[in-house]
Amino acid sequence: MTTASTSRLRGQAVIVTGAGSGIGRAAALAFARAGAHVLAVGRRADALRQTADRHPGIATLPADITADGAAQEVIDAAAGRWGRLDVLVNNAGATTVMPLADTDARRVADLLALNVTAPSLLARAALPHLRAARGAIVNISSTYGHRPLPGAAHYAASKAAIEQLTRSWALELAADGIRVNALAPGPTESEALTAAGLPDAVVEQIKRDETAAIPLGRRGTPEEVAAWIVHLADPAATWITGQVLTVDGGLELT
Ligand SMILES: NC(=O)c1ccc[n+]([C@@H]2O[C@H](COP(=O)([O-])OP(=O)(O)OC[C@H]3O[C@@H](n4cnc5c(N)ncnc54)[C@H](OP(=O)(O)O)[C@@H]3O)[C@@H](O)[C@H]2O)c1
């Protein structure tokens, strides 16, 4: 079904990082179903292929976004393919369980490189195209970008950083007509906990604890989060910028 909202995204070019799983895969699909051309970016070519197999509007680019020169390569790939770039979704990210007593410089640097520096360099490289399109950036934060997370403080801090980048860039780029917003999901089904290297039993315990803490009584689905990423990027959202929208089943209220 085509709605007024989907028709405005039709023909637009969208980059989604981390599109081989979880929230990024659901977002890539949601944009493609809305009629956009989507470049799905991530390290695992096979995972990206599984995303692209679900919709012909999705192209793939295997890339480590923390590598030297990767940001420009990603932006050039989309702009070269479609001659434009309207939306950058900075979704790729990781969580790190790391109590203060175990804090390790390498792990902090790697986390910030992925969750903060790579989105910044992608946004910088995207700028000329976003100016031309009067486009939008959607950064993916977390409920824990604005509430404490004992035992994973650096993850929370990295998401707090992306929220402040969102507000600051929104003001910096407003005169160019570029909107910058953030989506802050609560605990959502994805590969994130496994990717953090946690054993299955710990992952299951965390999921049980999160479910018990969420007022709506369950973890979210990637599709429930992706729908709001699309709303924030949609050209119909012409007067919203610099906002952090929390989609977390009410967790933020507790
Ligand atoms: N799930 C949740 O509960 C939750 C809650 C709040 C916020 N978030 C945020 O939502 C975003 C998506 O996470 P998710 O939950 O969907 O987890 P996920 O399934 O682990 O997805 C993360 C994606 O990022 C990609 N990625 C990781 N490192 C990369 C790199 N160096 N270069 C390129 N791509 C890279 C991964 O693909 P490859 O391994 O193939 O590169 C993966 O597809 C993250 O920013 C996360 O912090 C998640």
Coordinates of C-alpha atoms and ligand atoms in Angstrom, one line a residue:
M1 CA 0.0 0.0 0.0
T2 CA 1.3 3.5 -0.9
T3 CA 0.6 6.2 1.6
A4 CA 1.2 9.9 1.4
S5 CA 4.2 9.4 3.6
T6 CA 5.8 6.6 1.6
S7 CA 5.4 8.6 -1.7
R8 CA 7.6 11.4 -0.4
L9 CA 10.5 9.0 0.1
R10 CA 10.0 7.4 -3.3
G11 CA 13.2 7.8 -5.4
Q12 CA 15.2 9.2 -2.5
A13 CA 18.6 7.7 -1.7
V14 CA 19.2 6.4 1.8
I15 CA 22.3 4.9 3.5
V16 CA 21.7 2.6 6.5
T17 CA 24.8 1.4 8.3
G18 CA 24.6 -1.9 10.2
A19 CA 21.9 -3.1 7.8
G20 CA 22.9 -6.8 8.0
S21 CA 20.9 -7.5 11.1
G22 CA 18.5 -6.2 13.8
I23 CA 17.3 -2.6 13.7
G24 CA 19.4 -1.7 10.6
R25 CA 18.0 -4.6 8.5
A26 CA 14.4 -3.6 9.5
A27 CA 15.1 0.1 8.7
A28 CA 16.6 -0.8 5.3
L29 CA 13.5 -2.8 4.4
A30 CA 11.1 -0.1 5.7
F31 CA 12.8 2.6 3.5
A32 CA 12.8 0.3 0.5
R33 CA 9.1 -0.5 1.0
A34 CA 8.5 3.3 1.1
G35 CA 10.1 3.5 -2.3
A36 CA 13.6 4.7 -1.5
H37 CA 16.8 3.4 -2.9
V38 CA 18.8 2.0 0.0
L39 CA 22.5 1.3 0.4
A40 CA 22.9 -1.3 3.1
V41 CA 26.3 -1.1 4.8
G42 CA 28.1 -3.5 7.2
R43 CA 31.1 -5.7 7.5
R44 CA 29.5 -9.1 6.6
A45 CA 28.6 -9.4 2.9
D46 CA 26.5 -12.5 3.5
A47 CA 24.3 -10.7 6.1
L48 CA 23.9 -7.7 3.9
R49 CA 22.9 -10.1 1.0
Q50 CA 20.2 -11.6 3.2
T51 CA 18.8 -8.1 3.8
A52 CA 19.0 -7.2 0.1
D53 CA 17.3 -10.5 -0.9
R54 CA 14.1 -9.2 0.8
H55 CA 13.7 -6.2 -1.5
P56 CA 15.0 -5.2 -4.9
G57 CA 15.4 -1.6 -3.7
I58 CA 18.3 -2.5 -1.5
A59 CA 21.9 -2.5 -2.7
T60 CA 24.8 -3.6 -0.5
L61 CA 28.3 -2.3 0.4
P62 CA 30.4 -4.5 2.6
A63 CA 32.6 -2.1 4.6
D64 CA 34.1 -1.6 8.1
I65 CA 32.9 2.0 8.8
T66 CA 35.8 2.5 11.3
A67 CA 38.5 1.8 8.6
D68 CA 40.5 4.7 7.2
G69 CA 38.7 6.2 4.2
A70 CA 35.6 4.1 4.7
A71 CA 33.2 7.0 5.4
Q72 CA 34.0 8.7 2.1
E73 CA 33.8 5.3 0.3
V74 CA 30.3 4.7 1.6
I75 CA 29.0 8.1 0.7
D76 CA 30.6 8.0 -2.7
A77 CA 29.0 4.6 -3.4
A78 CA 25.5 5.9 -2.8
A79 CA 26.0 9.2 -4.5
G80 CA 27.7 7.5 -7.5
R81 CA 24.9 5.0 -7.8
W82 CA 21.9 7.2 -7.6
G83 CA 23.3 10.7 -8.2
R84 CA 22.0 11.9 -4.8
L85 CA 21.9 11.3 -1.1
D86 CA 18.9 12.3 0.9
V87 CA 19.1 10.4 4.2
L88 CA 22.0 9.0 6.3
V89 CA 21.0 6.6 9.0
N90 CA 23.9 6.1 11.5
N91 CA 22.7 2.8 12.9
A92 CA 25.8 0.6 13.1
G93 CA 26.9 0.4 16.7
A94 CA 28.0 -2.0 19.5
T95 CA 27.5 -2.4 23.2
T96 CA 30.3 -3.2 25.6
V97 CA 29.7 -4.6 29.1
M98 CA 32.7 -3.1 31.0
P99 CA 32.5 -2.3 34.7
L100 CA 34.8 0.5 35.8
A101 CA 37.2 -1.9 37.4
D102 CA 37.7 -3.6 34.1
T103 CA 38.0 -0.5 31.9
D104 CA 40.4 -1.0 29.1
A105 CA 41.8 1.7 26.9
R106 CA 41.6 -0.3 23.7
R107 CA 38.0 -1.3 24.3
V108 CA 37.0 2.3 25.0
A109 CA 38.7 3.5 21.9
D110 CA 37.1 0.8 19.7
L111 CA 33.7 1.5 21.1
L112 CA 34.0 5.3 20.5
A113 CA 35.4 4.7 17.0
L114 CA 32.3 2.8 16.0
N115 CA 29.6 4.6 18.0
V116 CA 30.9 8.2 17.8
T117 CA 33.7 8.8 15.3
A118 CA 32.4 6.8 12.4
P119 CA 28.9 8.4 12.4
S120 CA 30.7 11.8 12.6
L121 CA 32.9 11.1 9.5
L122 CA 30.0 9.7 7.6
A123 CA 28.0 12.8 8.3
R124 CA 30.9 15.0 7.3
A125 CA 31.3 13.1 4.0
A126 CA 27.6 13.2 3.4
L127 CA 27.3 17.0 3.9
P128 CA 27.6 18.3 0.3
H129 CA 24.9 15.8 -0.8
L130 CA 22.6 16.5 2.1
R131 CA 22.9 20.2 1.5
A132 CA 22.0 19.7 -2.2
A133 CA 19.0 17.5 -1.2
R134 CA 18.0 19.4 2.0
G135 CA 18.2 16.0 3.5
A136 CA 18.2 14.4 6.9
I137 CA 20.4 12.5 9.3
V138 CA 19.0 10.0 11.8
N139 CA 21.4 8.9 14.5
I140 CA 20.6 5.8 16.6
S141 CA 21.1 6.4 20.2
S142 CA 19.6 4.3 23.1
T143 CA 17.5 4.8 26.1
Y144 CA 20.8 4.6 27.8
G145 CA 22.0 7.7 26.0
H146 CA 20.1 9.6 28.7
R147 CA 19.9 7.3 31.6
P148 CA 22.7 5.6 33.5
L149 CA 23.8 2.0 32.7
P150 CA 25.9 0.6 35.5
G151 CA 28.4 -2.0 34.2
A152 CA 28.3 -0.5 30.7
A153 CA 29.0 3.1 31.3
H154 CA 31.1 3.7 28.2
Y155 CA 28.2 2.4 26.0
A156 CA 25.9 4.8 27.7
A157 CA 28.5 7.6 27.4
S158 CA 28.9 6.9 23.6
K159 CA 25.1 7.2 23.1
A160 CA 25.0 10.4 25.2
A161 CA 27.7 11.7 22.8
I162 CA 25.6 10.9 19.7
E163 CA 22.6 12.7 21.3
Q164 CA 24.7 15.8 21.8
L165 CA 26.1 15.6 18.3
T166 CA 22.5 15.4 17.1
R167 CA 21.5 18.6 18.9
S168 CA 24.6 20.4 17.9
W169 CA 24.5 19.4 14.2
A170 CA 20.8 20.2 14.1
L171 CA 21.6 23.8 14.9
E172 CA 24.8 23.9 12.8
L173 CA 23.0 22.6 9.7
A174 CA 19.5 24.2 10.1
A175 CA 20.4 27.0 7.8
D176 CA 21.2 24.4 5.1
G177 CA 17.7 22.9 5.5
I178 CA 19.3 19.6 6.8
R179 CA 17.4 18.0 9.7
V180 CA 19.2 16.0 12.3
N181 CA 17.3 13.8 14.8
A182 CA 18.1 10.8 16.9
L183 CA 16.1 7.7 17.7
A184 CA 16.7 6.1 21.1
P185 CA 15.4 2.5 21.2
G186 CA 15.0 0.5 24.4
P187 CA 15.9 -3.2 24.6
T188 CA 15.1 -4.6 21.1
E189 CA 15.5 -8.1 19.7
S190 CA 18.7 -8.1 17.6
E191 CA 22.2 -9.6 17.5
A192 CA 23.6 -6.8 19.8
L193 CA 24.0 -8.8 23.0
T194 CA 25.5 -11.8 21.2
A195 CA 27.8 -9.5 19.3
A196 CA 29.0 -8.1 22.6
G197 CA 30.6 -11.5 23.2
L198 CA 28.2 -12.4 26.1
P199 CA 27.5 -16.1 26.8
D200 CA 24.0 -17.4 25.9
A201 CA 23.0 -17.8 29.6
V202 CA 24.0 -14.2 30.3
V203 CA 22.1 -13.0 27.2
E204 CA 19.0 -14.8 28.4
Q205 CA 19.2 -13.4 31.9
I206 CA 19.7 -9.8 30.6
K207 CA 16.6 -10.3 28.3
R208 CA 14.5 -11.6 31.3
D209 CA 15.6 -8.6 33.4
E210 CA 14.9 -6.1 30.7
T211 CA 11.5 -7.6 30.0
A212 CA 10.6 -7.3 33.7
A213 CA 11.7 -3.6 33.7
I214 CA 9.8 -2.5 30.7
P215 CA 6.3 -1.1 31.5
L216 CA 4.7 -2.6 28.3
G217 CA 6.0 -6.0 29.5
R218 CA 8.2 -7.0 26.5
R219 CA 11.3 -6.2 24.5
G220 CA 10.8 -4.4 21.2
T221 CA 11.0 -5.7 17.7
P222 CA 13.3 -4.2 15.1
E223 CA 10.3 -3.3 13.0
E224 CA 8.7 -1.2 15.8
V225 CA 11.9 0.8 16.0
A226 CA 12.5 1.1 12.3
A227 CA 9.1 2.6 11.7
W228 CA 10.1 5.6 13.7
I229 CA 13.5 5.9 12.0
V230 CA 11.6 6.2 8.7
H231 CA 9.2 8.8 10.2
L232 CA 12.1 11.0 11.4
A233 CA 13.8 10.8 8.0
D234 CA 10.6 11.4 6.0
P235 CA 10.5 14.7 4.2
A236 CA 7.0 15.0 5.7
A237 CA 8.6 15.7 9.1
T238 CA 9.6 19.1 7.9
W239 CA 9.6 20.9 11.2
I240 CA 11.4 18.5 13.6
T241 CA 15.1 18.8 14.1
G242 CA 17.5 18.3 17.0
Q243 CA 15.1 15.9 18.8
V244 CA 15.8 12.5 20.5
L245 CA 12.8 10.3 20.2
T246 CA 12.7 7.4 22.7
V247 CA 10.9 4.2 21.6
D248 CA 11.2 1.8 24.5
G249 CA 7.9 0.5 25.8
G250 CA 8.0 3.1 28.6
L251 CA 11.3 2.1 30.1
E252 CA 12.4 5.8 30.2
L253 CA 9.6 6.6 32.6
T254 CA 10.7 4.2 35.3
Ligands
LIG1 N1 19.0 -3.9 20.3 C1 18.9 -3.0 21.3 O1 18.4 -3.4 22.4 C2 19.3 -1.6 21.2 C3 18.9 -0.7 22.1 C4 19.3 0.6 22.0 C5 20.1 1.0 20.9 N2 20.5 0.1 20.0 C6 21.4 0.6 19.0 O2 20.8 0.2 17.7 C7 21.8 0.1 16.7 C8 21.6 -1.2 16.0 O3 21.9 -2.3 16.8 P1 21.1 -3.7 16.8 O4 20.4 -3.8 18.1 O5 20.3 -3.8 15.6 O6 22.3 -4.7 16.9 P2 23.0 -5.6 15.8 O7 22.0 -6.6 15.3 O8 24.3 -6.1 16.5 O9 23.4 -4.6 14.7 C9 24.6 -3.8 14.6 C10 25.0 -3.8 13.2 O10 26.2 -3.0 13.1 C11 27.1 -3.6 12.2 N3 28.4 -3.2 12.5 C12 29.1 -3.4 13.7 N4 30.4 -2.9 13.6 C13 30.5 -2.4 12.3 C14 31.6 -1.8 11.6 N5 32.8 -1.6 12.2 N6 31.3 -1.4 10.3 C15 30.1 -1.5 9.8 N7 29.1 -2.1 10.4 C16 29.3 -2.5 11.6 C17 26.9 -5.1 12.4 O11 27.2 -5.8 11.2 P3 28.6 -6.5 10.9 O12 28.9 -7.2 12.1 O13 28.3 -7.3 9.7 O14 29.5 -5.4 10.6 C18 25.4 -5.2 12.7 O15 24.6 -5.5 11.5 C19 23.1 0.2 17.4 O16 23.6 1.6 17.3 C20 22.8 -0.1 18.9 O17 23.6 0.5 19.8 C21 20.2 -1.2 20.1

